[in-house]
mmCIF file of C-alpha atoms and ligand atoms in Angstrom:
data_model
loop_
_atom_site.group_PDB
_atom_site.id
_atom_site.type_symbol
_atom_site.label_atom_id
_atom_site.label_comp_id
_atom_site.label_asym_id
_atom_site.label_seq_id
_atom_site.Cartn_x
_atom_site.Cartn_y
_atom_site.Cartn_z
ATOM 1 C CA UNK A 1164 -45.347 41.858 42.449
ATOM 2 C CA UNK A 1165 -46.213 41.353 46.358
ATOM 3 C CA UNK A 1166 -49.124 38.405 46.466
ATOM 4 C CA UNK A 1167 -51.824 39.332 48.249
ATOM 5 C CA UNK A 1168 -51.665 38.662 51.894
ATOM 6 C CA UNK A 1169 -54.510 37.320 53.952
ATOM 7 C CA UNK A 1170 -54.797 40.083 56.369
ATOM 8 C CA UNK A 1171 -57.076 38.306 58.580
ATOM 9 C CA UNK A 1172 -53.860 35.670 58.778
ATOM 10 C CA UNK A 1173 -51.650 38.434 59.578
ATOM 11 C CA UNK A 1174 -48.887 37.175 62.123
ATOM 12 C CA UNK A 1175 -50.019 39.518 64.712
ATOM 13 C CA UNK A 1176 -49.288 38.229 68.608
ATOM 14 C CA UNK A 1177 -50.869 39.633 71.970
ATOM 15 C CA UNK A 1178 -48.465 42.313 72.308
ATOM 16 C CA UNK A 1179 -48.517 43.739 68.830
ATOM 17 C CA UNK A 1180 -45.660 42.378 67.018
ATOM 18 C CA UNK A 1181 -45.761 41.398 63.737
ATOM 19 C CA UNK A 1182 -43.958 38.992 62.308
ATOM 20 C CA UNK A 1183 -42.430 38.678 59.114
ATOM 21 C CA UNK A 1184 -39.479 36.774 59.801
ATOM 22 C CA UNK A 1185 -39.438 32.617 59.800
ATOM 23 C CA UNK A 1186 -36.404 30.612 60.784
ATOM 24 C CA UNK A 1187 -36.139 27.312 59.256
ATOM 25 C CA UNK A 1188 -33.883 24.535 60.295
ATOM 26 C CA UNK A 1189 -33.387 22.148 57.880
ATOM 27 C CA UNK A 1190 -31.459 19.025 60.042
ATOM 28 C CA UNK A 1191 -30.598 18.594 63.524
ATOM 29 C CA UNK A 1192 -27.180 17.603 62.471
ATOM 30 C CA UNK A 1193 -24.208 19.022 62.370
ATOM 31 C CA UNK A 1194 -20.794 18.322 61.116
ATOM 32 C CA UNK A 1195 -18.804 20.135 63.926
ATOM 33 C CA UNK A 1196 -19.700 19.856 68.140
ATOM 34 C CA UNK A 1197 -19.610 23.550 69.256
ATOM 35 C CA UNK A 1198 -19.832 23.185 73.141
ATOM 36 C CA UNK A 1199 -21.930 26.475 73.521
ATOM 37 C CA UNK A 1200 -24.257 24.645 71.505
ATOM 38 C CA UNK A 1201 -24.278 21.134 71.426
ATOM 39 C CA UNK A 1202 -25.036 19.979 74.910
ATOM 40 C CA UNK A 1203 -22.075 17.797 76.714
ATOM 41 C CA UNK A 1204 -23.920 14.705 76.506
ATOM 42 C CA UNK A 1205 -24.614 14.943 72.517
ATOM 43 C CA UNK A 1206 -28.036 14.882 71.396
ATOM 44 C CA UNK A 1207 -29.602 11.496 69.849
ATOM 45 C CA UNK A 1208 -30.150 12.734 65.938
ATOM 46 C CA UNK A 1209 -33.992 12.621 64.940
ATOM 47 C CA UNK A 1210 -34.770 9.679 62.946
ATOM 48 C CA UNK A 1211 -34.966 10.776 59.284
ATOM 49 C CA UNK A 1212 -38.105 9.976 58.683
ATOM 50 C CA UNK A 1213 -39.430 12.393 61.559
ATOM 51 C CA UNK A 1214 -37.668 15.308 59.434
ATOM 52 C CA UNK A 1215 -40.022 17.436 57.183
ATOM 53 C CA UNK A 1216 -38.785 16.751 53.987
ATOM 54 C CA UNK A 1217 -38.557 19.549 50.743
ATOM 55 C CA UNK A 1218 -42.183 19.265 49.847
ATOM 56 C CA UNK A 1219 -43.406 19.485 53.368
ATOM 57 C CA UNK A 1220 -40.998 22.549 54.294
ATOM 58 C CA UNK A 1221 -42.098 24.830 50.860
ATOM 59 C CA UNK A 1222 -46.032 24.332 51.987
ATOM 60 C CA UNK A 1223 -45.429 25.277 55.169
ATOM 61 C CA UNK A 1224 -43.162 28.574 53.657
ATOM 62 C CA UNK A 1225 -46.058 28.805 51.593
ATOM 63 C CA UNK A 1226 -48.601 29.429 54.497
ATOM 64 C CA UNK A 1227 -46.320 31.557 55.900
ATOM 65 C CA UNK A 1228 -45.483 33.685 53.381
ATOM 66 C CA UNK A 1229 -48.930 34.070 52.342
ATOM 67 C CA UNK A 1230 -49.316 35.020 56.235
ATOM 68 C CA UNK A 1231 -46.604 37.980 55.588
ATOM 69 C CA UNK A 1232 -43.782 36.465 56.174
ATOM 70 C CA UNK A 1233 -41.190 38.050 53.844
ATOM 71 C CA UNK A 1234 -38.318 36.682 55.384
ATOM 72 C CA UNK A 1235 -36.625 32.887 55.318
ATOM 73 C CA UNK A 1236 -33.663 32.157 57.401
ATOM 74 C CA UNK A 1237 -32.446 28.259 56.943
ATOM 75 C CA UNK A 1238 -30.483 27.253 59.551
ATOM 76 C CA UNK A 1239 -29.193 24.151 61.609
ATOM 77 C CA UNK A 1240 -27.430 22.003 63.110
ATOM 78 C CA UNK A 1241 -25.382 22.754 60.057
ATOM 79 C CA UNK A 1242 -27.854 23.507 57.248
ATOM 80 C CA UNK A 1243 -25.108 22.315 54.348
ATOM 81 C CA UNK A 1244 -25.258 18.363 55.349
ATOM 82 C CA UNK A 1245 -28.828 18.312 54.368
ATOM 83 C CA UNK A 1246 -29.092 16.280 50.626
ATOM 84 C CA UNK A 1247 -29.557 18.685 47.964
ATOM 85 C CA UNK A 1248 -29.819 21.609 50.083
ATOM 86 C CA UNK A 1249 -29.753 23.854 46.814
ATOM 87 C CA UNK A 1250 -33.141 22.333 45.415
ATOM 88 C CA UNK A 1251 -35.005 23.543 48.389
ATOM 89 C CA UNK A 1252 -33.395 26.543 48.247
ATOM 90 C CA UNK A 1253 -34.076 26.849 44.437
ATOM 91 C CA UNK A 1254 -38.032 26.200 45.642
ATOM 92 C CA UNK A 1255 -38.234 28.588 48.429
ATOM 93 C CA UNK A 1256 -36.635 31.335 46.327
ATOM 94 C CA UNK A 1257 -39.970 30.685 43.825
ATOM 95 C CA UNK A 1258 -42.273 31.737 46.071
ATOM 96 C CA UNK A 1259 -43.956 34.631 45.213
ATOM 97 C CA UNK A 1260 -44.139 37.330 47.890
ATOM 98 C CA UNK A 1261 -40.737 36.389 49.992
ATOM 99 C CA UNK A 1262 -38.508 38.857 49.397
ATOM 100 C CA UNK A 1263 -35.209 38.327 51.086
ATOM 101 C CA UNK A 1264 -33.430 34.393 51.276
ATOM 102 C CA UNK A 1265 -30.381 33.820 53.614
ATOM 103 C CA UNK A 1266 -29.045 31.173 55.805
ATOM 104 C CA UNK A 1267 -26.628 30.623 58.348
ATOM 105 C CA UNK A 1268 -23.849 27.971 58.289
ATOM 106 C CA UNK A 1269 -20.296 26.900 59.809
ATOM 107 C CA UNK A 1270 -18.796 27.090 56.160
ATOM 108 C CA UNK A 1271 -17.051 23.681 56.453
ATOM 109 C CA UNK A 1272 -18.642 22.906 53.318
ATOM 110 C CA UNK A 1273 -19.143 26.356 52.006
ATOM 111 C CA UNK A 1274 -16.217 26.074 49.329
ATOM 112 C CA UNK A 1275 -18.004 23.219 47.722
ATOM 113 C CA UNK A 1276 -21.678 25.111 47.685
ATOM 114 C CA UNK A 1277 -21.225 28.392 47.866
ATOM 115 C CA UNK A 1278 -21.757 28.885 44.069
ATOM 116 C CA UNK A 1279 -24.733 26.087 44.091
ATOM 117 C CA UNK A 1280 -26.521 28.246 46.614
ATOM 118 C CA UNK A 1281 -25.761 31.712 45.518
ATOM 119 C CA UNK A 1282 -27.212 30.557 41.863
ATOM 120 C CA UNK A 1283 -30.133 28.726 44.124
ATOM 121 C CA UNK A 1284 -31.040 31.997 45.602
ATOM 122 C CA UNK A 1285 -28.750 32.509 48.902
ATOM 123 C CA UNK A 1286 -28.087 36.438 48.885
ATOM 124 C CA UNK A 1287 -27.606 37.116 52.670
ATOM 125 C CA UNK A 1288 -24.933 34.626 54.677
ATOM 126 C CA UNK A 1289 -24.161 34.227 57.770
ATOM 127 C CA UNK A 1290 -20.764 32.583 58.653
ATOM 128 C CA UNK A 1291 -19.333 31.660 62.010
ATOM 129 C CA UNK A 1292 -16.549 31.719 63.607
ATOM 130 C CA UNK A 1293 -15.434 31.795 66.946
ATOM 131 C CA UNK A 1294 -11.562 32.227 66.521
ATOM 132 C CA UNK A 1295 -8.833 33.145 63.808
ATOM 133 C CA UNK A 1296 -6.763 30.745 65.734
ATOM 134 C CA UNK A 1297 -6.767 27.134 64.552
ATOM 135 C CA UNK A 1298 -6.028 25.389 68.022
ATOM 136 C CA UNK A 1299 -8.452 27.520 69.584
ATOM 137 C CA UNK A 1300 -11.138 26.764 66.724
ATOM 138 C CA UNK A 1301 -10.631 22.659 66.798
ATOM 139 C CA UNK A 1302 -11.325 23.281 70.939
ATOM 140 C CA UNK A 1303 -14.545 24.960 71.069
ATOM 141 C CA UNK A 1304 -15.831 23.846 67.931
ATOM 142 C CA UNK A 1305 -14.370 19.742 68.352
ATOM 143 C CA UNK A 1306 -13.022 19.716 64.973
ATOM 144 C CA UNK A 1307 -9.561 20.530 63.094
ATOM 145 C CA UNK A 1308 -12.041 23.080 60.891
ATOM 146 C CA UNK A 1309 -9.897 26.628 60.338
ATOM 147 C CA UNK A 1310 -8.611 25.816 56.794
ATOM 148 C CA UNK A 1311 -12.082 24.471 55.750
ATOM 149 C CA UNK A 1312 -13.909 27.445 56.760
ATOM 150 C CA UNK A 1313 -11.201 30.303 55.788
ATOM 151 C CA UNK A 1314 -11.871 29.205 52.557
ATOM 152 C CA UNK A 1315 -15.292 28.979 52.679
ATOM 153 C CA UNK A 1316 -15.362 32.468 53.806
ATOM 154 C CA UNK A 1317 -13.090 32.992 51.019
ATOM 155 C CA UNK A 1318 -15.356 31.786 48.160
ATOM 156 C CA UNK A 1319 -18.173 32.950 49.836
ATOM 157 C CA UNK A 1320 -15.925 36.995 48.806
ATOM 158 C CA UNK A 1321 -15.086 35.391 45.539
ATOM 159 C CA UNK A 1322 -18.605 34.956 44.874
ATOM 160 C CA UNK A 1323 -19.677 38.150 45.874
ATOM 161 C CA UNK A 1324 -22.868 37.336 48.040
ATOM 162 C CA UNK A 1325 -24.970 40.553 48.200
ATOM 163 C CA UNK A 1326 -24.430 40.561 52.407
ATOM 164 C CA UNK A 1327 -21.635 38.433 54.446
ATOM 165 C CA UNK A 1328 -21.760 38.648 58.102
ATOM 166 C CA UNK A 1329 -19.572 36.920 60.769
ATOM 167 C CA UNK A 1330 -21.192 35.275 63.436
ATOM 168 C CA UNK A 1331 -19.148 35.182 66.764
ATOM 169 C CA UNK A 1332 -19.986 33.810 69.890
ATOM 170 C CA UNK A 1333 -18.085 35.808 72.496
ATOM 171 C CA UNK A 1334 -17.272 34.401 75.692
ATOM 172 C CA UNK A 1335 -15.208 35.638 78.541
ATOM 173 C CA UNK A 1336 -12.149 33.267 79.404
ATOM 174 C CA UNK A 1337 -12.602 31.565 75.542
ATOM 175 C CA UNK A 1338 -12.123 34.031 72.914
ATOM 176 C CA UNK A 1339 -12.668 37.698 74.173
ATOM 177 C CA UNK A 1340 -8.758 38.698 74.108
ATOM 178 C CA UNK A 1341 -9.573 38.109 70.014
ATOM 179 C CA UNK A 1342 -11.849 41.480 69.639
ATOM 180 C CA UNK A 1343 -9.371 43.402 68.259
ATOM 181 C CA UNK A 1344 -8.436 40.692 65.726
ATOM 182 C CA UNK A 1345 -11.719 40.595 64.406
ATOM 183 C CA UNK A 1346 -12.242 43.730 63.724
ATOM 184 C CA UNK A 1347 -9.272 44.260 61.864
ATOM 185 C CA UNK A 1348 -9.833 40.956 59.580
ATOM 186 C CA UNK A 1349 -13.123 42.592 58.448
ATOM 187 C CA UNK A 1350 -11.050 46.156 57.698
ATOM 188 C CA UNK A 1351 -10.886 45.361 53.929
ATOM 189 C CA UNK A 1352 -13.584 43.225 53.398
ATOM 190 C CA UNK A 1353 -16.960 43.671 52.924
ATOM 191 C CA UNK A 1354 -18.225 41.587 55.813
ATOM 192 C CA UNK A 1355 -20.289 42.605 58.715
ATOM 193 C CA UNK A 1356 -18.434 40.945 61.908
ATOM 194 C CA UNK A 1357 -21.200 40.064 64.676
ATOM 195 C CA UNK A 1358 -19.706 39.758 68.496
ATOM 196 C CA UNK A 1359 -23.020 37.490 70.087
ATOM 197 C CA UNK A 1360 -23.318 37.272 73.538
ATOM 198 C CA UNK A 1361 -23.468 33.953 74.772
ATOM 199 C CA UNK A 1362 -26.824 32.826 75.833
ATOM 200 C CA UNK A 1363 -27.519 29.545 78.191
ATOM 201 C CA UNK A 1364 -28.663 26.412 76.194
ATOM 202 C CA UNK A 1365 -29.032 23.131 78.006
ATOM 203 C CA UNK A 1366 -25.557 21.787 79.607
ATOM 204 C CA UNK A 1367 -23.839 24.373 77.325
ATOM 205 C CA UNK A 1368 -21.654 25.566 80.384
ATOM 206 C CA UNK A 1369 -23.216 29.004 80.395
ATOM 207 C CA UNK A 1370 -23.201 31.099 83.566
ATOM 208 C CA UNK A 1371 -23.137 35.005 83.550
ATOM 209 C CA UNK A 1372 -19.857 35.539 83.986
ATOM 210 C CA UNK A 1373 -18.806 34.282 80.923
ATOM 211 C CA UNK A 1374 -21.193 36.448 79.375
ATOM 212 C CA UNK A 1375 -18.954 38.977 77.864
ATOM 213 C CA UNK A 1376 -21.701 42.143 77.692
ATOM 214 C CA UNK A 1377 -22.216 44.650 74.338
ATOM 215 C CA UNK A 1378 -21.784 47.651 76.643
ATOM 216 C CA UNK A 1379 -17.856 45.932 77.379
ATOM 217 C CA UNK A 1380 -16.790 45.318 74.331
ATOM 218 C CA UNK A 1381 -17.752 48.429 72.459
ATOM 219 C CA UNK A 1382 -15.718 49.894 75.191
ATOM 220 C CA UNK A 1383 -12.925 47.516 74.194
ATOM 221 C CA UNK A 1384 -13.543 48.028 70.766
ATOM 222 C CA UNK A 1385 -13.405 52.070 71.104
ATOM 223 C CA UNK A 1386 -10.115 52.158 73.095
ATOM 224 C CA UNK A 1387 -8.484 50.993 69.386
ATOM 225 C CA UNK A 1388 -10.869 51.898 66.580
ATOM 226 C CA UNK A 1389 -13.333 54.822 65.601
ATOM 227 C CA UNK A 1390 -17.421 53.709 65.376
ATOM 228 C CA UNK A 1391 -20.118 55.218 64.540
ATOM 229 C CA UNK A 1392 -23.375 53.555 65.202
ATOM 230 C CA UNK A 1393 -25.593 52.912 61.871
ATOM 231 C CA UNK A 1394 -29.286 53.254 61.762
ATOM 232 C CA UNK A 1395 -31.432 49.717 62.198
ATOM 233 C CA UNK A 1396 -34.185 48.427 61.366
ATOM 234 C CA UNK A 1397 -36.957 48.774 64.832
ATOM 235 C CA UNK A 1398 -37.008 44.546 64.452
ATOM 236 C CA UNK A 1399 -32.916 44.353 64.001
ATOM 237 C CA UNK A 1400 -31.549 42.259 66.961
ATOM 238 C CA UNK A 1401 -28.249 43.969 66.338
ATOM 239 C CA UNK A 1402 -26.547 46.993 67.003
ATOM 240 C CA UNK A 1403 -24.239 47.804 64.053
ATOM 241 C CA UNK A 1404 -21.619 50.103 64.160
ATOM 242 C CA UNK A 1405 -19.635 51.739 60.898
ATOM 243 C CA UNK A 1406 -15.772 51.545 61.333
ATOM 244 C CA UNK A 1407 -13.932 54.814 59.761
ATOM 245 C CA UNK A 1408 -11.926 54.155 56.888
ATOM 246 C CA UNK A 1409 -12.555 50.040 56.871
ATOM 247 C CA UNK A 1410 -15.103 48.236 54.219
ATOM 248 C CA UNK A 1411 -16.394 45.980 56.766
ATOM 249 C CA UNK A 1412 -18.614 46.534 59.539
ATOM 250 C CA UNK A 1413 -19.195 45.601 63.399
ATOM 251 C CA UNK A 1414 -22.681 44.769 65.401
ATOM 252 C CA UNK A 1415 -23.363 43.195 68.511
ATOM 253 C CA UNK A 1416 -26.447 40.634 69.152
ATOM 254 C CA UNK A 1417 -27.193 41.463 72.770
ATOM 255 C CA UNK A 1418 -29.354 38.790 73.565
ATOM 256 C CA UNK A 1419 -28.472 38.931 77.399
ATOM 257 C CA UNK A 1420 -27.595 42.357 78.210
ATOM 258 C CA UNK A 1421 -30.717 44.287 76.289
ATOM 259 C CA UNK A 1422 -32.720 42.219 75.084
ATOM 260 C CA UNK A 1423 -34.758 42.828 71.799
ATOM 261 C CA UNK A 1424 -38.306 41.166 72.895
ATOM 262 C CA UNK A 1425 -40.332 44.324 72.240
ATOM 263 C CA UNK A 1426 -39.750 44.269 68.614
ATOM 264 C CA UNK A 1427 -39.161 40.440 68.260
ATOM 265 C CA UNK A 1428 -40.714 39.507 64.565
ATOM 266 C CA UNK A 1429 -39.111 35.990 64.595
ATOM 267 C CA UNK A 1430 -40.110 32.448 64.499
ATOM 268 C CA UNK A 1431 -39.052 29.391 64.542
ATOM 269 C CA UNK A 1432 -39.751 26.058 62.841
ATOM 270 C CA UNK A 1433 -37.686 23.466 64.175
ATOM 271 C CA UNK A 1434 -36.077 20.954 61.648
ATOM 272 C CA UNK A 1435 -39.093 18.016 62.637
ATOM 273 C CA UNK A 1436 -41.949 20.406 61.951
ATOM 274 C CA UNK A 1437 -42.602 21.838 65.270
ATOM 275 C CA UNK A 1438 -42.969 25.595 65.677
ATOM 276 C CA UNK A 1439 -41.116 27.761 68.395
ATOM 277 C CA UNK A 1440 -42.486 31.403 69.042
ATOM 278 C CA UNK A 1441 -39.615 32.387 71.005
ATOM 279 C CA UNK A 1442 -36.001 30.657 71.605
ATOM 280 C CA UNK A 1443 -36.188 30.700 74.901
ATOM 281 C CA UNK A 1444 -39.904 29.292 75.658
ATOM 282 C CA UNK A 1445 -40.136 25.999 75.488
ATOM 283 C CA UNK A 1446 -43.882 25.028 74.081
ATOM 284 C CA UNK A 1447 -44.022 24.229 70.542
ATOM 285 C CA UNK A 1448 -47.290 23.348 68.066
ATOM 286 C CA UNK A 1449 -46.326 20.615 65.448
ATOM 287 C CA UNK A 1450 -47.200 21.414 61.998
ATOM 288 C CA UNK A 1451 -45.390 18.221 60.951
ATOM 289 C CA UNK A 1452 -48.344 16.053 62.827
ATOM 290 C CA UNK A 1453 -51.015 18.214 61.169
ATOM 291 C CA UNK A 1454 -49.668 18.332 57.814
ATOM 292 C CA UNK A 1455 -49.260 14.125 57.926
ATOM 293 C CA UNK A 1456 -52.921 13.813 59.519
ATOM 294 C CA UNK A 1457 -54.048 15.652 56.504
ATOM 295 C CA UNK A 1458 -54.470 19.224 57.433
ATOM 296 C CA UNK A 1459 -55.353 22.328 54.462
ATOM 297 C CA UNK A 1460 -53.406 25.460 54.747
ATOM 298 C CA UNK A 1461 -56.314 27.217 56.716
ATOM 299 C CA UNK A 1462 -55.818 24.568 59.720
ATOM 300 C CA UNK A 1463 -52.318 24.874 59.625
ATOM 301 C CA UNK A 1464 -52.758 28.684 59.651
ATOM 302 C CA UNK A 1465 -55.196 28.273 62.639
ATOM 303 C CA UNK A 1466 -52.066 25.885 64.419
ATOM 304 C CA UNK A 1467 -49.543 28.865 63.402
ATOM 305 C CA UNK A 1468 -51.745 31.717 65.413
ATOM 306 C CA UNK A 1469 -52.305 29.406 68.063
ATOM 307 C CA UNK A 1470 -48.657 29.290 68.487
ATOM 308 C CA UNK A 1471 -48.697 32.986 68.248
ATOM 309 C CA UNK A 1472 -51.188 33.767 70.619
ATOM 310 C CA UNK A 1473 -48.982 31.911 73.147
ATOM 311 C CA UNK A 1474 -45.875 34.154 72.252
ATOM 312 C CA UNK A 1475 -44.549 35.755 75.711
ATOM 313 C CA UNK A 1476 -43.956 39.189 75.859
ATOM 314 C CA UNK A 1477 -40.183 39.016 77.013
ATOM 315 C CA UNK A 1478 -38.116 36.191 77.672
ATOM 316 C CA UNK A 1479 -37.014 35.721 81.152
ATOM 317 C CA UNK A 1480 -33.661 36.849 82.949
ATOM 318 C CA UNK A 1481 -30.763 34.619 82.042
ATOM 319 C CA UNK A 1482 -30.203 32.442 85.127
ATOM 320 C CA UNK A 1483 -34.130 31.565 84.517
ATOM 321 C CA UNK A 1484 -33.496 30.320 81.179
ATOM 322 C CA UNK A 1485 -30.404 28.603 82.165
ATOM 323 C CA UNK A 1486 -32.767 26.833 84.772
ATOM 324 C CA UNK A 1487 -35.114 26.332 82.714
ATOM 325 C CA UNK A 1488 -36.405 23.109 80.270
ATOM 326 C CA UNK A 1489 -35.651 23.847 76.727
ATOM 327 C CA UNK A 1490 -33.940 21.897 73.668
ATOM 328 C CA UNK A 1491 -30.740 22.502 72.908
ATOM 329 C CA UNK A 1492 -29.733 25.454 70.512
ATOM 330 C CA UNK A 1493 -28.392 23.010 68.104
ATOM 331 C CA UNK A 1494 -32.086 21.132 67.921
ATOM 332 C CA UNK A 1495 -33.592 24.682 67.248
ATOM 333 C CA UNK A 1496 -31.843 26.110 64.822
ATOM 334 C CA UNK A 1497 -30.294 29.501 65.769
HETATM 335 N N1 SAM B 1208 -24.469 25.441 62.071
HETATM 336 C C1 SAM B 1208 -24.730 26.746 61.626
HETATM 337 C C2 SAM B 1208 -23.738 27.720 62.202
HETATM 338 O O1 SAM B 1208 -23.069 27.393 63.174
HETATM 339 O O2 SAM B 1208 -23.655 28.825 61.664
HETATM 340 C C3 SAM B 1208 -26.148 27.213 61.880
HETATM 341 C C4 SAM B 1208 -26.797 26.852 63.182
HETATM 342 S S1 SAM B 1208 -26.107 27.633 64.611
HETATM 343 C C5 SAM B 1208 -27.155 26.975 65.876
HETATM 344 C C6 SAM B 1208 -26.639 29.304 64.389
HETATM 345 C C7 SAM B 1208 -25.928 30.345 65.188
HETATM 346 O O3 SAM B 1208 -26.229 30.181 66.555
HETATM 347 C C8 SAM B 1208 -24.411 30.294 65.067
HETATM 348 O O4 SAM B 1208 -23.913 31.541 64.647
HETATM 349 C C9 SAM B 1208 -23.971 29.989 66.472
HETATM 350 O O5 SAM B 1208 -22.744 30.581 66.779
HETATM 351 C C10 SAM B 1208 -25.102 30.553 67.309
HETATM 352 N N2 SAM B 1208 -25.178 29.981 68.644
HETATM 353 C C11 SAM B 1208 -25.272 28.672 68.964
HETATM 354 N N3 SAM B 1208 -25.297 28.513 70.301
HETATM 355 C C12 SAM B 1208 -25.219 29.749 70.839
HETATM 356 C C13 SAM B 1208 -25.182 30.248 72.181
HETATM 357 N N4 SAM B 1208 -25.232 29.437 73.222
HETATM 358 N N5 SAM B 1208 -25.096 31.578 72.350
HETATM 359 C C14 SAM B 1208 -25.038 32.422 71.298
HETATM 360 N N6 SAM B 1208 -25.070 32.021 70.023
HETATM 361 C C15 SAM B 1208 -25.150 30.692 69.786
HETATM 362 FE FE1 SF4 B 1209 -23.087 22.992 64.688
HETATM 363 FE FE2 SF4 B 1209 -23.603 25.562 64.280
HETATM 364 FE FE3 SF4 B 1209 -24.158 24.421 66.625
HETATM 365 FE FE4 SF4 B 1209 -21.621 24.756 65.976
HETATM 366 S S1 SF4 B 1209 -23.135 26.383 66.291
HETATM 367 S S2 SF4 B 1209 -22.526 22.848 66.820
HETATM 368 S S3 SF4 B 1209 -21.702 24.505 63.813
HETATM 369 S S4 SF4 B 1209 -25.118 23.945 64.724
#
């Protein structure tokens, strides 16, 4: 049974959108050093103590579910170095009213969880992975990782999650000459392989023409194999694709190229409590402060609209947001 929302606490913004979709990131940390992601410099980790911890992050889910959010994302840095990641998962998945559970992580330590978050509640994963080639892997991700995560991916089949998808970050010059390769390692299983376009994060080494566009590689893509596109969701911010006679599946998150503002129904809470409305704007509310000074749900549901009601309508072209101020992905959570 659905809880009853409170419709006047409906996560309605300016431009109509509602939003029923809440990324959390638990840590700022992250066991590997992507460099589309963590800036060149590193980032100084948040003191502990500045990190919501469980009992602070299921209120908050609370409020937000209760707000019509039916949708929890946990994300990173890399979600699985967080203590005990399970029991929060195990607490979130108790809420009444939140209907769908996933997260999104690197899958270095995915062989040792996978069945400790699946039992927790986990039914939709993400997994990335920018390159079936080792070498390639250890350079843009700054760790020897590819056996690790192969066989994370590998439990993660074993296990049977109820959706797989493979996140990868394409970038011209990097990895685009391994399109093909992709696609045919999702031909007999059932994964969902995701080509992202890469989008500019502080000192992340982004300029447009490494941005390898949707419209190119489906191209690519159709010069070798047979798609048909799939019907979506109006809020999906991919494009999937079925591939004839393969169990897998292909989309493209294009971010830069067409961007999915008018239907955004995201947002964000960082991993120290602040909340985002959009990725790419930089003003945040923290619901961490509130919550310590004391606040009761209805305050912190007064913060959350407040956020809201600042939510732009579209984020700006990419060279603006590569110009612009903004944490890094990796302090956001993607
Ligand atoms: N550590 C986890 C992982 O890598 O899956 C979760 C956090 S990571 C920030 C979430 C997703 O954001 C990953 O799929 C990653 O590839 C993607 N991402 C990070 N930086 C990006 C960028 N500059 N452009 C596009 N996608 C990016
Ligand atoms: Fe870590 Fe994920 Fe960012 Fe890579 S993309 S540095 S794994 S948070």
């Amino acid at each position: 049974m659905m809880k009853q929302q409170n419709n006047h606490n409906r996560l309605v913004d300016n431009f109509g959108r509602e939003h029923s979709y809440l990324r959390i990131s638990v840590t700022d940390r992250c066991n590997l050093r992507c460099f589309y992601c963590m800036p060149h410099e590193g980032i100084e980790w948040l003191d502990k103590k500045k990190l919501l911890n469980f009992d602070e992050i299921e209120r908050l889910a609370r409020v937000f579910v209760n707000m019509g959010v039916e949708k929890i994302r946990l994300t990173g840095g890399e979600p699985l170095v967080r203590k005990e990641l399970p029991r929060l998962i195990e607490r979130l998945s108790a809420i009444e009213g939140l209907r769908y559970l996933s997260m999104t992580t690197n899958a270095m330590l995915l062989e040792q969880y996978a069945e400790a978050i699946a039992h927790a509640g986990i039914t939709h994963l993400n997994i990335s992975l920018d390159s079936l080639k080792p070498d390639r892997l250890q350079k843009i991700t700054g760790r020897d990782c590819f056996d690790p995560v192969m066989k994370g991916i590998e439990k993660a089949l074993a296990i049977g999650f109820p959706s797989i998808k493979l996140n990868v970050v394409m970038i011209a010059g990097v990895n685009e000459d391994e399109l093909f390769d992709f696609v045919a390692f999702v031909k007999d299983k059932p994964i969902n392989v995701r080509f992202i376009e890469f989008m500019p994060f502080r000192n992340n080494d982004w300029n447009i023409d490494r941005v390898f566009s949707y419209r190119e590689m489906l191209e690519r893509i159709e010069t070798r194999y047979s798609l048909s596109p799939l019907e979506v969701e109006p809020s999906a911010v991919a494009k999937d694709y079925a591939l004839a006679g393969a169990k897998g599946t292909v989309s493209f998150v294009t971010s830069m190229s067409e961007s999915f503002c008018g239907s955004c129904n995201r947002l964000r809470l960082t991993s120290d409590g602040s909340i985002k409305s959009c990725l790419f704007y930089p003003a945040e509310v923290s619901l961490r402060d509130a919550l310590r000074e004391g606040a009761d749900d209805e305050k912190i549901a007064r913060l959350i609209q407040f956020c809201l009601g600042k939510k732009p309508e579209a984020h700006p072209p990419a060279e603006e947001i590569a110009a612009a101020e903004n944490r890094a992905m990796i302090e956001i959570g993607g």
